[in-house]
């Protein structure tokens, strides 16, 4: 059954949304080289268009600014002949006419594709596409998000766990299993990324001993948030001699009629009951919305 015309684009293609470029076709052709190992879900009989060509054309439309499936298929239908040749659509040898797939063909394929395999392919493409990182450690942020428009009358929202570098490129993405949470999905997500000489940050939910040990085994450093959901570790970090430690950073940004105050202190220690930890950061912040009201927050990490 074909996907409704108003359906959102697949989550894997959403990784390309922040990567819009002035030459979408060039990038899409490069992406097709990463799609060879994705299994084609269509029946062998009647295949007229190659899977890499269809996905590359859809990717080109997303890189050009198209978002829902309707916009993706319209972009492909309206593209000039020279643009349709780039992804590898068949050309009539007698007339030179380029055959363009019907919108239902594109929609059906994108809905049926293995989402995890497409995530890995696009993540590998974006990693290769990004400029060489400067000398030093590379930062990777891990976080969950709810896919907008994925909730139906019979199903809950689809939750995705993604790893993104600080240039805005999604390096890997994985769907969180129903009736589960993000914790078991962290290792399978990061298994697809080279973590050597990286610094990985994540929500306090992922401050788990097993995750810390995993990251160190993979050659990564990490910044683990310690909050009250990890009471033993939080208590030990909270009782470090913070009053005796010199202030490292202090700022007072003002925006939207609010005054914010942030302070940062760093403490080094020989050992803490968490894998290879040698340093703790205390982040203290206040937000003042009126002369008589202020709301403090204290989140040691």
Backbone as a ProteinNet text record, in pm:
[ID]
protein_1_A
[PRIMARY]
XXXXXXXXXXXXXXXXXXXXXXXXXXXXXXXXXXXXXXXXXXXXXXXXXXXXXXXXXXXXXXXXXXXXXXXXXXXXXXXXXXXXXXXXXXXXXXXXXXXXXXXXXXXXXXXXXXXXXXXXXXXXXXXXXXXXXXXXXXXXXXXXXXXXXXXXXXXXXXXXXXXXXXXXXXXXXXXXXXXXXXXXXXXXXXXXXXXXXXXXXXXXXXXXXXXXXXXXXXXXXXXXXXXXXXXXXXXXXXXXXXXXXXXXXXXXXXXXXXXXXXXXXXXXXXXXXXXXXXXXXXXXXXXXXXXXXXXXXXXXX
[TERTIARY]
85.7	0	88.7	69.3	155.8	137.8	245.5	238.7	150.3	77.1	-4.4	82.6	23.8	100.2	151.9	83.7	123.8	224.1	270.9	362.4	493	553.6	684.6	791.3	903.4	1011.6	1072.9	1138.7	1202.3	1303.5	1315.1	1403.7	1548.4	1591.1	1729.6	1761.4	1668.5	1690.9	1690.7	1624.1	1624.1	1763.3	1857.9	1995.3	2055.4	2003.2	2057.8	2001.5	1894.4	1829.1	1922.2	2004.7	2094.3	2214	2228.2	2348.6	2322.3	2218	2184.4	2306	2321.7	2441.8	2403.8	2490.5	2460.1	2468.1	2527.1	2538.7	2479.3	2346	2284.3	2304.4	2303.8	2320.7	2459.5	2560.8	2696.8	2706.3	2649.2	2651.8	2569.3	2455.7	2369.6	2438.5	2512.4	2585.7	2692.5	2758.2	2856.9	2789.7	2670.9	2598.2	2565.3	2535.9	2498.5	2607.9	2733.1	2841.9	2839.8	2759.7	2749.8	2626.7	2549.7	2421.6	2426	2541.9	2549.8	2513.6	2530.6	2508.4	2370.8	2283	2145.5	2062.5	1989.8	1907.6	1786.5	1762.9	1647.5	1524.4	1422.7	1304.8	1206.4	1228.9	1134.1	1153.3	1048.4	1056.8	1150.4	1230	1326.5	1255.8	1137.8	1063.5	1006.9	1025.4	965.9	1048.8	1169	1253.5	1305.7	1269.4	1315.8	1423.1	1416.7	1509.6	1596.1	1725.5	1817.1	1791.7	1811	1789.3	1879.2	2011.1	2094.2	2046.6	1992.3	1944.1	1824.1	1729.7	1609.7	1643.1	1727.7	1763.2	1846.5	1937.4	2019.6	1933.2	1832.5	1743.1	1665	1617.7	1546.6	1639.5	1765.5	1862.1	1890.9	1901.5	1926	1813.4	1689.7	1575.9	1581.2	1621.9	1631.6	1744.5	1858	1968.8	1932	1835.4	1790.9	1681.8	1635.1	1536.6	1402.4	1377.3	1248.9	1242	1121.2	1109.1	1008.2	876	785.2	797	738.4	745.1	686.3	580.6	518.6	618	689.9	787.8	903.9	944	1053	1016.1	897.1	855.5	829.4	776.4	754.3	886.6	987.5	1119.2	1174.4	1160.8	1212.1	1135.3	1002.4	920.4	950.8	982.8	1002.6	1147.8	1239.4	1381.2	1405.9	1495.2	1525.4	1595.3	1599.4	1654.6	1799.4	1880.6	2022.4	2038.5	1945.6	1952.5	1909.1	1816.6	1770.8	1875.1	1963.8	2069.9	2173.1	2194.3	2299	2281.4	2160.8	2146.5	2152.1	2139.6	2148	2015.1	1913.8	1786.9	1807.2	1734	1755.8	1723.6	1803.6	1787.2	1755.3	1654	1619	1731.2	1793.9	1908	1870.2	1743.4	1701.6	1662.4	1583.7	1532.2	1610.6	1686.5	1757.8	1670.2	1544.6	1451.9	1487.6	1487.6	1517.8	1388.3	1383.9	1266.9	1270.2	1161.6	1152.9	1054.2	1086.7	995.8	867.9	760.4	633.2	646.2	576.8	585.6	558.4	462.1	433.2	552.6	631.4	750	849.7	872	965.8	912.5	783.8	726.1	732	693	691.6	831.7	931.3	1066.8	1115.8	1095.7	1145.6	1079.1	952.2	881.3	929.7	966.3	1002.7	1149.7	1234.3	1377.8	1407.9	1515.5	1564.8	1618.6	1547.8	1585.6	1723.6	1760.8	1892.9	2004.4	1984.2	2086.5	2102.4	1990.3	1997.5	2062.2	2032.6	2098.1	2249.5	2295.5	2440.1	2504	2436.8	2492.1	2502.2	2396.3	2397.4	2494.4	2502.2	2598.4	2741.2	2772.5	2907.2	2934.3	2833.6	2848.6	2876.4	2800.9	2819.6	2954.9	3000.8	3132.4	3240.7	3230	3328.1	3314.7	3193.8	3167.5	3220.7	3219	3258.8	3406.4	3440.5	3580.5	3664.4	3792.2	3882.4	3880.7	3867.6	3861.8	3999.7	4005.3	4135.5	4200.5	4330	4403.6	4339.4	4335.7	4275	4160.9	4086.1	3975.3	3852.2	3778.9	3657	3536.7	3447.2	3331.7	3213	3147.8	3027.6	2921.7	2804.6	2694	2590.4	2543.2	2442.6	2314.5	2202.7	2075.7	1957.7	1847.7	1725.7	1630.5	1543.4	1443.1	1322	1207.8	1084	1056.1	1027.1	1002.9	864.4	861.7	735.9	647.7	521.3	426.7	423.3	499.2	505.5	397.5	329.3	225.5	95.8	35.1	-92.5	-194.3	-314.1	-419.3	-386.8	-300.3	-269.7	-125.4	-38.4	102.5	149.5	251.9	309.6	413.6	469.1	573.7	693.2	758.6	884.5	997.6	1080.2	1192.7	1322.8	1406.8	1535.8	1648	1756.1	1877.6	1981.6	2040.3	2132	2264	2370.2	2502.7	2538.1	2573.6	2598	2729.9	2806.8	2926.6	2888.1	2982.4	2948.6	2943.6	2953.1	2927.8	2783.7	2705.9	2566.3	2539.9	2641.4	2624.2	2585.2	2477.6	2435.9	2522.8	2601.3	2693.9	2627.9	2528.6	2457.4	2323.2	2228.6	2093.5	2029.4	1954.7	1896.6	1763.1	1665.2	1533.8	1535.8	1477.7	1467.6	1352.1	1376	1273.6	1153	1034	912.8	924.2	860.8	860.4	1002.5	1091	1227	1263.8	1393.1	1440.4	1572.2	1636.3	1755.5	1879.2	1879.8	2001.7	2054	1969.7	2024.5	2065.4	2020	2048.5	2181.4	2245.7	2368.4	2481.8	2510.2	2622.8	2601.6	2483.7	2464.9	2477.8	2436.5	2448.1	2594.7	2674.8	2814	2904.2	2857.6	2937.4	2970	2887.8	2906.7	3000.3	3055.8	3137.2	3276.2	3377.7	3513.1	3524	3542	3544	3684.4	3784.3	3921.2	3940.7	3996.9	4026	3900.7	3793.7	3670.6	3632.3	3547.2	3485.3	3335.5	3273.9	3132.3	3055	2951.1	2861.6	2722.4	2648.9	2513.9	2434	2304	2218.2	2256.1	2208.5	2236.4	2183.9	2084	2030.2	2139.7	2240	2345	2467.6	2458.1	2567.2	2556.8	2609.7	2606.5	2750.4	2784.4	2919.7	2954	2857	2882.1	2911.2	2842.7	2866.8	3004.3	3043.2	3174.9	3285.3	3272.2	3372.5	3375.8	3258.4	3250.2	3322.9	3299.2	3361.5	3513.5	3561.3	3705.7	3767.1	3695.8	3745	3752.8	3663.8	3662.8	3760.9	3836.1	3933	3875	3756.4	3689.8	3703.2	3700.1	3683.7	3535.2	3494.8	3352.8	3334.3	3221	3174.2	3039.3	3034.3	2912.6	2842.9	2715.8	2638.4	2596.6	2620.2	2585.4	2473.9	2357.1	2242.7	2184	2071.2	2014.1	1964.8	1952.7	1909.9	2021.7	2141.9	2254.8	2300.8	2222.1	2241.2	2377.6	2431	2559.2	2671.2	2683.7	2787.5	2765.9	2641.3	2608.6	2652.9	2628.3	2664.1	2816.4	2891.3	3037.2	3093.5	3038.9	3086.5	3046.4	2925.1	2874.5	2957.7	3015.2	3090.2	3240	3282	3420.4	3441	3562.7	3585.5	3570.8	3449.3	3428.1	3455.9	3428.9	3449.1	3596.1	3684.4	3827.4	3888.5	3807.9	3859.9	3839.7	3941.5	3936	3835.4	3762.8	3665.5	3738.2	3696.6	3760.5	3693.9	3562.9	3490.9	3367.6	3335.2	3217.6	3166.6	3037.3	2980.4	2838.6	2790.5	2658	2586.3	2544.1	2473.2	2332.6	2287.8	2153.2	2079.1	1958.8	1878.9	1733	1644	1499.3	1458.7	1516.4	1483.6	1517.9	1612.5	1655.6	1806.9	1847.5	1989.4	2029.7	2130.2	2178.8	2321.5	2349.1	2483.1	2530.3	2647	2701.9	2842.7	2870.7	3003.7	3052.1	3181.8	3239.5	3364.8	3371.3	3489.1	3531.7	3660.8	3716.4	3794	3769.6	3841.9	3906.1	4032.6	4103.6	4118.1	4115.8	4126.8	4193.9	4236.9	4310	4217	4100.6	4012.3	3870	3776.7	3634	3568	3459.5	3395.8	3319.1	3394.7	3338.7	3456.1	3438.3	3551.7	3646	3769.8	3878.9	3851.5	3769.5	3743.1	3859.1	3899.9	4010.1	3976.9	3860.3	3828.7	3677.1	3636.3	3494.1	3474.9	3364.5	3329.3	3201.5	3201.3	3079.9	3026.1	2902.9	2837.1	2723.9	2733.3	2631.5	2573.2	2440.2	2376.4	2257	2237	2118	2053.7	1922.9	1849.8	1758.2	1776.4	1696.2	1598.6	1469.4	1366.7	1309.1	1333	1288.1	1382	1380.9	1472.5	1450.2	1332.5	1301.5	1295.6	1310.4	1300.5	1426.2	1475.9	1588.4	1572.5	1615.5	1601.1	1736.5	1796.4	1927.5	1918.7	2024.4	2035.6	2178	2197.6	2331.6	2341.5	2426.5	2437.3	2582	2642.6	2781.2	2791.3	2901.5	2923.6	3060
-119.7	0	123.9	217.4	334.5	424.3	496.3	589.6	707.5	764.7	881.8	997.1	1079.7	1190.3	1285.4	1292.9	1385.9	1326.5	1203.9	1138.2	1215.1	1218.7	1282.3	1198.4	1262.3	1187.4	1091.7	985.4	891.2	960.8	909.9	973.5	975.5	870.8	866.1	982.4	1013.6	1127.2	1258.2	1258.2	1378.9	1419.7	1324.6	1358.1	1458.2	1459.6	1548.4	1689.5	1708	1838.4	1951.3	1933	2043.5	2056.2	1963.5	1962.6	2020.5	2103.4	2160.1	2226.6	2207.9	2255.6	2317.4	2406.7	2469.8	2373.6	2255.6	2158	2025	2018.4	1896.6	1774.1	1791.5	1676.2	1614.1	1697.3	1645.8	1562	1613.7	1539.2	1411.4	1418.5	1300.6	1190	1226.8	1126.5	1061.1	1139.5	1082.1	987.6	1023.6	938.1	802.5	798.5	671.4	566.7	610.3	515.4	447.2	498.7	438.9	349.4	332.3	262.1	120.6	75.7	-54.4	-171.1	-154.7	-266.7	-262.6	-173.9	-171	-269.1	-355.6	-456	-389.9	-423.2	-369.8	-450.6	-388.4	-462.9	-497.4	-448.1	-470.2	-607.6	-657.1	-781	-760.4	-862.9	-850.2	-822	-882.9	-862.1	-720.2	-655	-523.4	-406.7	-432.4	-321.2	-244.5	-121.1	-38.6	61.1	98.8	199.3	136.8	164.5	112.6	180.3	103.6	158	279.2	273.4	392.2	516.2	496.5	611.7	676.6	594.2	647.7	717.7	654.1	714.8	840.5	837.5	955.3	1072.4	1044.4	1151.5	1209.2	1121.5	1169.3	1251.2	1205.8	1280.4	1417.2	1422.5	1551.1	1649	1598.4	1686.9	1740	1653.8	1698	1799.4	1774.2	1869	2002.4	1997.7	2120.3	2191.8	2130.3	2196.8	2128.5	2019.2	1948.8	1874.2	1865.3	1799.6	1683.5	1705.2	1589.4	1507.8	1387.7	1300.6	1367.3	1444.8	1512.6	1605.1	1684.7	1777.3	1702.7	1588.8	1510.3	1458.2	1398.8	1343.2	1453.2	1567	1678	1731.7	1737.8	1786.3	1693.9	1562.1	1466.3	1478.1	1492.2	1502.2	1629.8	1737.8	1867.7	1893.7	1806.4	1829.3	1824	1906.8	1904	1773.7	1745.3	1618.4	1598.8	1705.8	1691.5	1653.4	1703.3	1669.8	1525.8	1474.3	1336	1235.4	1279.7	1188.6	1164.8	1264	1255	1136.2	1109.7	993.4	859.8	862	737.9	683.3	769.7	722.7	681.5	578.4	526.7	631.5	628.4	721.4	641.7	684.7	619.8	644.3	538.5	558.5	625.1	617.2	674.8	821	852.8	989.4	1072.7	1005.8	1078.7	1121.3	1074.7	1110.3	1036	1106.7	1046.4	999.5	873.5	817.6	855.7	916.1	961.2	872.4	825.2	735.9	805.4	727.7	779	808.8	909.8	941.1	821.3	734.6	617.2	523.5	515.1	429.3	477.1	608.7	665.3	647.7	676.5	666.7	524.4	428.5	289.1	243.5	279.5	235.9	297.1	426.9	493.7	439.4	401.4	346.4	205.8	127.7	-12.5	-33.5	65.6	48.2	18.7	-56.3	-82.7	48.2	102.3	232.4	234.1	128.6	125.1	121.4	42.5	35.1	170	237.4	368.7	470.5	460.7	548.7	532.8	406.9	382.6	437.4	417.8	464.8	617	684.5	830.7	885	818.1	860.5	850.2	739.3	723.4	829.6	860.3	964	1100.5	1136.5	1266.4	1276.2	1163.1	1163.1	1189.2	1122.2	1142.9	1281.7	1335.2	1464.4	1581.3	1565.8	1676.7	1708.3	1830.4	1873.3	1808.3	1796.5	1736.3	1818.2	1748.2	1815.6	1869.5	1982.8	2034.6	1940.5	1963	1876.9	1882.4	1769.9	1763.7	1664.6	1666.7	1573.8	1621.3	1527.7	1559	1539.4	1635.4	1629.8	1562.8	1471.1	1403	1410.8	1459.4	1469.2	1362	1292.3	1187.9	1234.4	1224.4	1266.6	1201.7	1196	1138.2	1245.1	1207	1299.6	1219.9	1284.6	1223.4	1266.2	1170.8	1200.3	1262.8	1387	1458.5	1394.3	1378.3	1319	1167.9	1104.6	958.3	894.3	971.1	915.1	895.1	779.7	750.1	711.4	675.4	637.7	508.1	425	294	280.1	374.7	364.6	493.5	482.2	599	663.7	773.3	841.4	749.5	767.1	698.5	782	718.9	787	742.4	839	811.4	857.7	780.3	820	850.9	968.7	1012.3	1058.4	1045.7	1097.6	1204.6	1323.5	1437.9	1504.5	1543.4	1620.2	1767	1849.3	1987.7	2078.2	2020.8	2097.7	2079.2	1996.4	1974.1	1851.7	1768	1647.8	1530.2	1461.9	1341	1225.6	1167.1	1060.1	923.5	906.6	779	805.8	719.7	736	598.7	578.2	446.1	463	381	387.6	314.7	378.3	317.3	218.9	97	-6.9	33.4	-8.4	16.5	-49.6	11.9	-39.2	-49	37.3	41.6	188.3	217.6	354.5	367.8	483.6	511.3	436.1	389.6	332.2	212.1	109.8	-3.7	30.5	144.9	179.1	250.8	292.9	372.6	294.2	175.2	98.6	60.6	4.3	-24.9	99.2	215.1	339.2	374.6	372.5	415.3	309.3	184.1	78.9	111.4	196.2	227.5	346.1	404.6	525.8	498	553.2	547.2	649.5	602.3	690.3	726.7	689	720.9	872.3	920	1062.9	1149.3	1106.6	1185.2	1213.3	1313.2	1341.6	1326.6	1233	1202.5	1263.4	1337.8	1391.9	1333.6	1318.6	1262.9	1311.7	1283.8	1321.9	1244.2	1293	1226.1	1083.3	1053.9	918.2	817.3	860.5	770.3	768.1	831.5	822.5	687.6	586.6	448.1	395.1	314.9	259.8	180.8	103.3	22.2	111.3	225.6	315.8	380.5	419.7	478.7	381.5	254.5	153.4	127.6	125.3	102.8	212.9	337.8	449.6	446.5	413.2	407	292.4	179.3	67.7	104.4	193.7	235.2	349.8	393.4	500.4	638.9	653	782.7	838.9	970.2	1039.7	1075.1	1120.1	1151.4	1260	1328	1418.1	1363.6	1307.8	1244.3	1339.3	1366.5	1450.3	1369.1	1424.7	1356.9	1435.4	1372.9	1436.2	1342	1381.9	1307.7	1169.1	1139.7	1005.2	903.1	950.5	863.1	905	874.4	937.2	913.3	790.4	763.5	845.9	842.7	918.9	1068.5	1112.1	1253.8	1302.8	1222.2	1262	1274.7	1181.2	1188	1310.2	1339.3	1456.6	1585	1586.8	1707.8	1744	1643.5	1669.1	1686.9	1703.1	1743.6	1884.7	1922.7	2052.9	2172	2193	2297.8	2438	2461.6	2595.8	2636.4	2538.8	2567.7	2578.5	2554.8	2551.8	2687.5	2733	2862.1	2859.3	2969.1	2981.7	2986.5	2900	2894.4	2987.2	3001.6	3079.4	3141.7	3263.3	3333	3426.9	3422.1	3517.8	3553.3	3667.3	3719.9	3763.4	3669.6	3709	3760.3	3856.9	3912.9	3901.1	3842.2	3827.3	3811.6	3867.6	3856.7	3899.4	4010.8	4067.3	3972	3883.8	3791.9	3802.1	3800.1	3800.3	3660.4	3603.4	3470.9	3482.7	3405	3401	3255.8	3232.7	3097.2	3096	2991.9	2975.9	2833.4	2819.9	2689.2	2668.5	2552.3	2512.5	2373	2345.6	2216.5	2156.4	2029.8	1959.5	1834.4	1812.6	1691.1	1600	1469	1375	1248.8	1164.5	1043.5	932	922.1	809.2	842.7	798.6	809	684.1	642.9	517.4	535.2	560.5	570.4	549.1	480.3	436.4	548.6	540.4	630	777.8	811.9	953.9	1014.6	1134.5	1204.5	1350.6	1394.8	1536.7	1555	1652.4	1685.4	1834	1866.3	2005.3	2038.4	2151	2197.4	2318.1	2305.1	2414.1	2465.1	2591.7	2653.6	2771.7	2779.2	2887	2945.2	3075	3142.2	3217.4	3227.5	3306.6	3401.8	3531.3	3632.3	3693.6	3680.4	3735.1	3865.8	3897.8	4024.5	4057	4180.4	4215.1	4134.9	4073.8	4006.1	3855.7	3801.8	3657.9	3604.6	3494.8	3427.7	3278.1	3201.2	3056.2	2991.4	2939.6	2876.4	2738	2693.4	2554.4	2510.9	2387.1	2335.7	2200	2186.4	2058.9	2019.8	1957.1	1912.5	1802.5	1799	1695.4	1634.5
0	0	0	-90.9	-96.7	22.9	55.6	167.7	130.1	226.5	198.1	150	65.9	7.9	113.1	229.9	333.5	430.8	408.4	500.8	511.6	633.8	646.5	579.4	549.2	486.5	588.5	541.7	633.6	723.6	847.3	944.7	897.5	825.4	779.3	685.7	594.2	505.1	582.1	698.9	781.5	826.6	828	863.6	765.6	642.7	540.1	550.2	628.1	633.6	675.9	782.3	819.8	727.1	631.5	546.6	409.1	396.6	266.6	203.7	73	4.9	-128.4	-183.2	-311.7	-429.5	-412.7	-521.2	-476.3	-459.6	-405.4	-492.6	-625.7	-713.5	-699	-686	-668.8	-542.5	-432.5	-306.8	-317.3	-385.4	-397.9	-477.8	-581.7	-659.2	-572.3	-488.2	-396.3	-297	-250.9	-157	-218.3	-347.5	-411.3	-397.2	-380.5	-361.2	-225.9	-132.3	0.6	13.7	-94.2	-86.3	-141.4	-184.1	-251.6	-161.1	-29.6	61.5	127.7	80	130.6	49.5	117.3	49.4	-14.7	-140.6	-213.1	-175.4	-112.5	-67.5	-179.1	-300.8	-410	-473.1	-536.3	-611.7	-731	-760.1	-870.8	-1002.5	-1020.8	-1144.7	-1148.8	-1257.6	-1277.2	-1225.8	-1178.6	-1133.6	-1254.8	-1265.2	-1376.4	-1331.6	-1205.8	-1154.1	-1044.7	-1048.7	-949.1	-813.9	-707.1	-572.2	-545.8	-575.5	-550.6	-626.2	-747	-824	-757	-709.2	-645.6	-514.5	-432.9	-304.6	-325.9	-423.5	-451.3	-497.3	-579.7	-624.9	-507.6	-416.9	-298	-210	-196.2	-115.8	-177	-310	-375.9	-347.5	-345.9	-318.6	-175.5	-79.1	60.4	76	11.4	16.5	-48.2	-141.2	-207.6	-129	-18.1	66.8	77.8	2.9	12	144.9	203.8	332.3	332	318.6	321	193.8	193.8	77.1	-46.7	-27	-141	-209.3	-129.5	-186.4	-251.6	-193.2	-250.6	-388.5	-398.9	-528.6	-631.1	-588.1	-681.4	-734.4	-647.7	-692.2	-800.1	-780.3	-879	-1010.6	-1001.6	-1122.9	-1201.6	-1130.7	-1196.4	-1235.3	-1196.7	-1226.1	-1376.5	-1429.2	-1573.4	-1612.4	-1740.7	-1789.2	-1746.9	-1754.4	-1718.4	-1571.1	-1485.7	-1343.5	-1318.9	-1401.1	-1385.1	-1433.4	-1519.9	-1565.9	-1456	-1368.9	-1267.3	-1172.6	-1118.7	-1030.4	-1103.3	-1237.2	-1313.5	-1359.7	-1377.8	-1432.9	-1578.4	-1627.9	-1764	-1871.6	-1977.7	-2089.5	-2215.2	-2290.2	-2416	-2516.9	-2571.1	-2662	-2794.1	-2833.1	-2961	-2947.7	-2846	-2831.2	-2730.6	-2642.5	-2538.1	-2422.8	-2420.5	-2314.3	-2185.1	-2074.6	-1944.1	-1880.3	-1839	-1772	-1624.4	-1577.5	-1437.3	-1362.9	-1242.5	-1169.1	-1126.1	-1118.5	-1070.1	-920.7	-868.9	-725	-634.8	-672.3	-588	-579.4	-687.3	-686.1	-581.1	-576.5	-479.2	-337.9	-317.3	-183.3	-130.5	-215	-169.3	-129.5	-210.7	-180.3	-50	-30.8	89.4	214.9	205.1	320.9	353	250.1	269.8	303.8	281.7	304.8	451.6	475	609.6	666.7	766.6	820.8	882.5	954.9	1018.2	914	806.9	701.5	631.8	606.2	542.1	635.2	766	863.2	857.7	854.6	853.3	725.7	613.4	485.6	483	525.6	523	627.4	743.5	844.2	794.3	724.1	668	561.5	481	378.1	440.7	545.8	609.1	678.6	735.4	798.1	694.5	578.2	471.9	409.2	408	345.1	427.7	559.6	645.9	627	647.7	633.7	742.2	714.7	812.2	940.4	1050.7	1179.7	1216.4	1288.8	1331.3	1431.5	1454.1	1546.6	1684	1752	1883.9	1886.1	1994.3	2011.3	1935.2	1877.9	1804.3	1896	1900.8	1990.5	1922.2	1994.1	1945.7	2054.8	2020.4	2115	2083.1	2185.8	2170.2	2238.8	2168.9	2227.4	2158.6	2228.5	2173.5	2125.1	2032.6	1981.1	1936.2	1941	1896.1	1752.9	1666.6	1526	1510.4	1467.3	1453.8	1347.1	1378	1284.7	1287.2	1377.7	1379.5	1465.9	1545.9	1632.3	1555.1	1575.8	1512.2	1619.5	1575	1669.6	1742.5	1684	1743.4	1789.5	1754.3	1792.5	1858.7	1941	2005.9	1914.7	1962.1	1885.5	1862.3	1748.1	1720.7	1780.8	1863.8	1928.5	1863.7	1830.4	1766.3	1857.8	1860.1	1930	1823.2	1830.1	1725.2	1784.2	1705.4	1739.5	1637.2	1684.3	1596.2	1633.6	1531.5	1562.3	1578.3	1617.5	1650.3	1528.9	1409.5	1287.9	1241.4	1314.7	1280.4	1196.8	1170.8	1089.6	1177.7	1141.1	1212.5	1163.7	1253.8	1217.6	1222.5	1307.4	1319.1	1384.8	1358	1409.8	1423.7	1531.5	1556.7	1626.6	1583.9	1647.3	1780.6	1882.5	2014.4	2013.5	2060.6	2057.7	2141.6	2097.1	2173.6	2310.6	2410.7	2548.4	2604.4	2556.8	2607.3	2625	2643.8	2654.2	2579.5	2591.9	2512.9	2562.1	2685.5	2743.5	2663.5	2631.5	2555.6	2412.8	2361	2221.1	2203.7	2313.8	2300	2235.3	2284.7	2230.4	2084	2044.3	1900.6	1813.2	1865.4	1788.5	1764.9	1871.5	1860	1800.5	1791.8	1728.5	1583.2	1519.7	1377.9	1355.1	1463.3	1452.8	1508.4	1444.8	1498.2	1611.5	1733.6	1850.1	1896.4	1820.7	1859.4	1865.2	1975.7	1994.5	1980.9	2045.5	2048.3	2193.3	2210.8	2340.2	2321	2392.9	2376.7	2493.3	2461.2	2563.7	2543.3	2652.7	2646.3	2766.3	2765.8	2876.9	3002.6	3116.9	3244.3	3246.2	3163	3153.4	3118.5	3042.4	2995.4	3086.6	3201.8	3298.4	3367.9	3301.7	3347.3	3347.1	3448.4	3455.6	3328.7	3277.5	3158	3037.3	3028.5	2916.5	2926.6	3048.3	3065.8	3028	3072.2	3038.8	2888.3	2824.8	2679.8	2603.5	2640.8	2570.1	2585.7	2704.5	2723.6	2643.2	2633.9	2553	2405.5	2361.7	2221.3	2193.5	2293.4	2273	2283.5	2343	2354.2	2495.1	2505.1	2631.6	2644	2761.1	2776.8	2881.6	2874.6	2979.8	3023.6	3144.1	3194.4	3290.9	3267.6	3357.4	3479.4	3597.5	3721.8	3788.6	3799.5	3862.9	3967	4023.3	4135.4	4096.5	3965.7	3926.6	3946.4	3981.2	4014.4	4154.4	4260.2	4391.9	4455.4	4446	4510.1	4450.1	4317.2	4248.6	4266.1	4259.3	4276.4	4414.6	4516.4	4652.8	4666.9	4607.4	4617.2	4544.6	4427.3	4352.8	4423.8	4478.6	4545.1	4667.9	4734.8	4857.5	4834	4710.3	4686	4741.9	4777.7	4844.6	4750	4700.7	4600.4	4655.2	4784.5	4841.5	4839.2	4840.2	4844.5	4704	4601.2	4463.3	4397.1	4327.9	4260.2	4145.1	4127.7	4019.2	3885	3790.9	3658.4	3557	3568	3466	3529.4	3484.2	3536.3	3428.2	3398.5	3303.6	3345.2	3292.4	3327.1	3199	3114.2	2991.3	3022.4	2944.3	2961	2827.9	2831.4	2709.8	2747.6	2665.2	2685.2	2826.3	2873.8	3005	3118.9	3095.9	3200.7	3218.1	3342.1	3374.2	3417.8	3352.3	3388.1	3441.1	3543.1	3601.5	3598.4	3540.5	3533.2	3589.3	3669.1	3726.5	3700.9	3678.6	3649.5	3734.2	3800.3	3876.1	3831.6	3843.2	3802.8	3918.8	3944.6	4050.7	3993.6	4025.8	3985.3	4107	4083.9	4193.9	4143.3	4236	4199.1	4155.2	4216.6	4185.2	4224.8	4143.5	4173	4116.5	4179	4138.7	4007.8	3901	3766.4	3671.5	3559.9	3476.6	3433.1	3478.6	3436.5	3460.8	3557.7	3583.3	3659.9	3618.5	3683.8	3709.6	3667.6	3680.3	3691.2	3772.4	3786	3759.7	3694.9	3666.9	3742.3	3811.1	3877.5	3802.1	3753.1	3681.5	3769.9	3809.4	3894.3	3818.5	3815	3741	3813	3795.3	3844.8	3728.8	3735.5	3635.5	3710.1	3686	3754.8	3655.4	3684.2	3596.8	3649.2	3775.8	3834.6	3949.7	3998.1	4107.8	4234.2	4250.7	4375.7	4362.5	4238.5	4218.7	4148.6	4195.3	4129.2	4148.6	4048.8	4054.9	4037	4146.5	4134.8	4079	4015.1	3968.4	3987.2	4032.3	4058.2	3994.6	3893.1	3820.4	3804.6	3907.9	3892	3788.5	3713.5	3613.2	3632.6
[MASK]
+++++++++++++++++++++++++++++++++++++++++++++++++++++++++++++++++++++++++++++++++++++++++++++++++++++++++++++++++++++++++++++++++++++++++++++++++++++++++++++++++++++++++++++++++++++++++++++++++++++++++++++++++++++++++++++++++++++++++++++++++++++++++++++++++++++++++++++++++++++++++++++++++++++++++++++

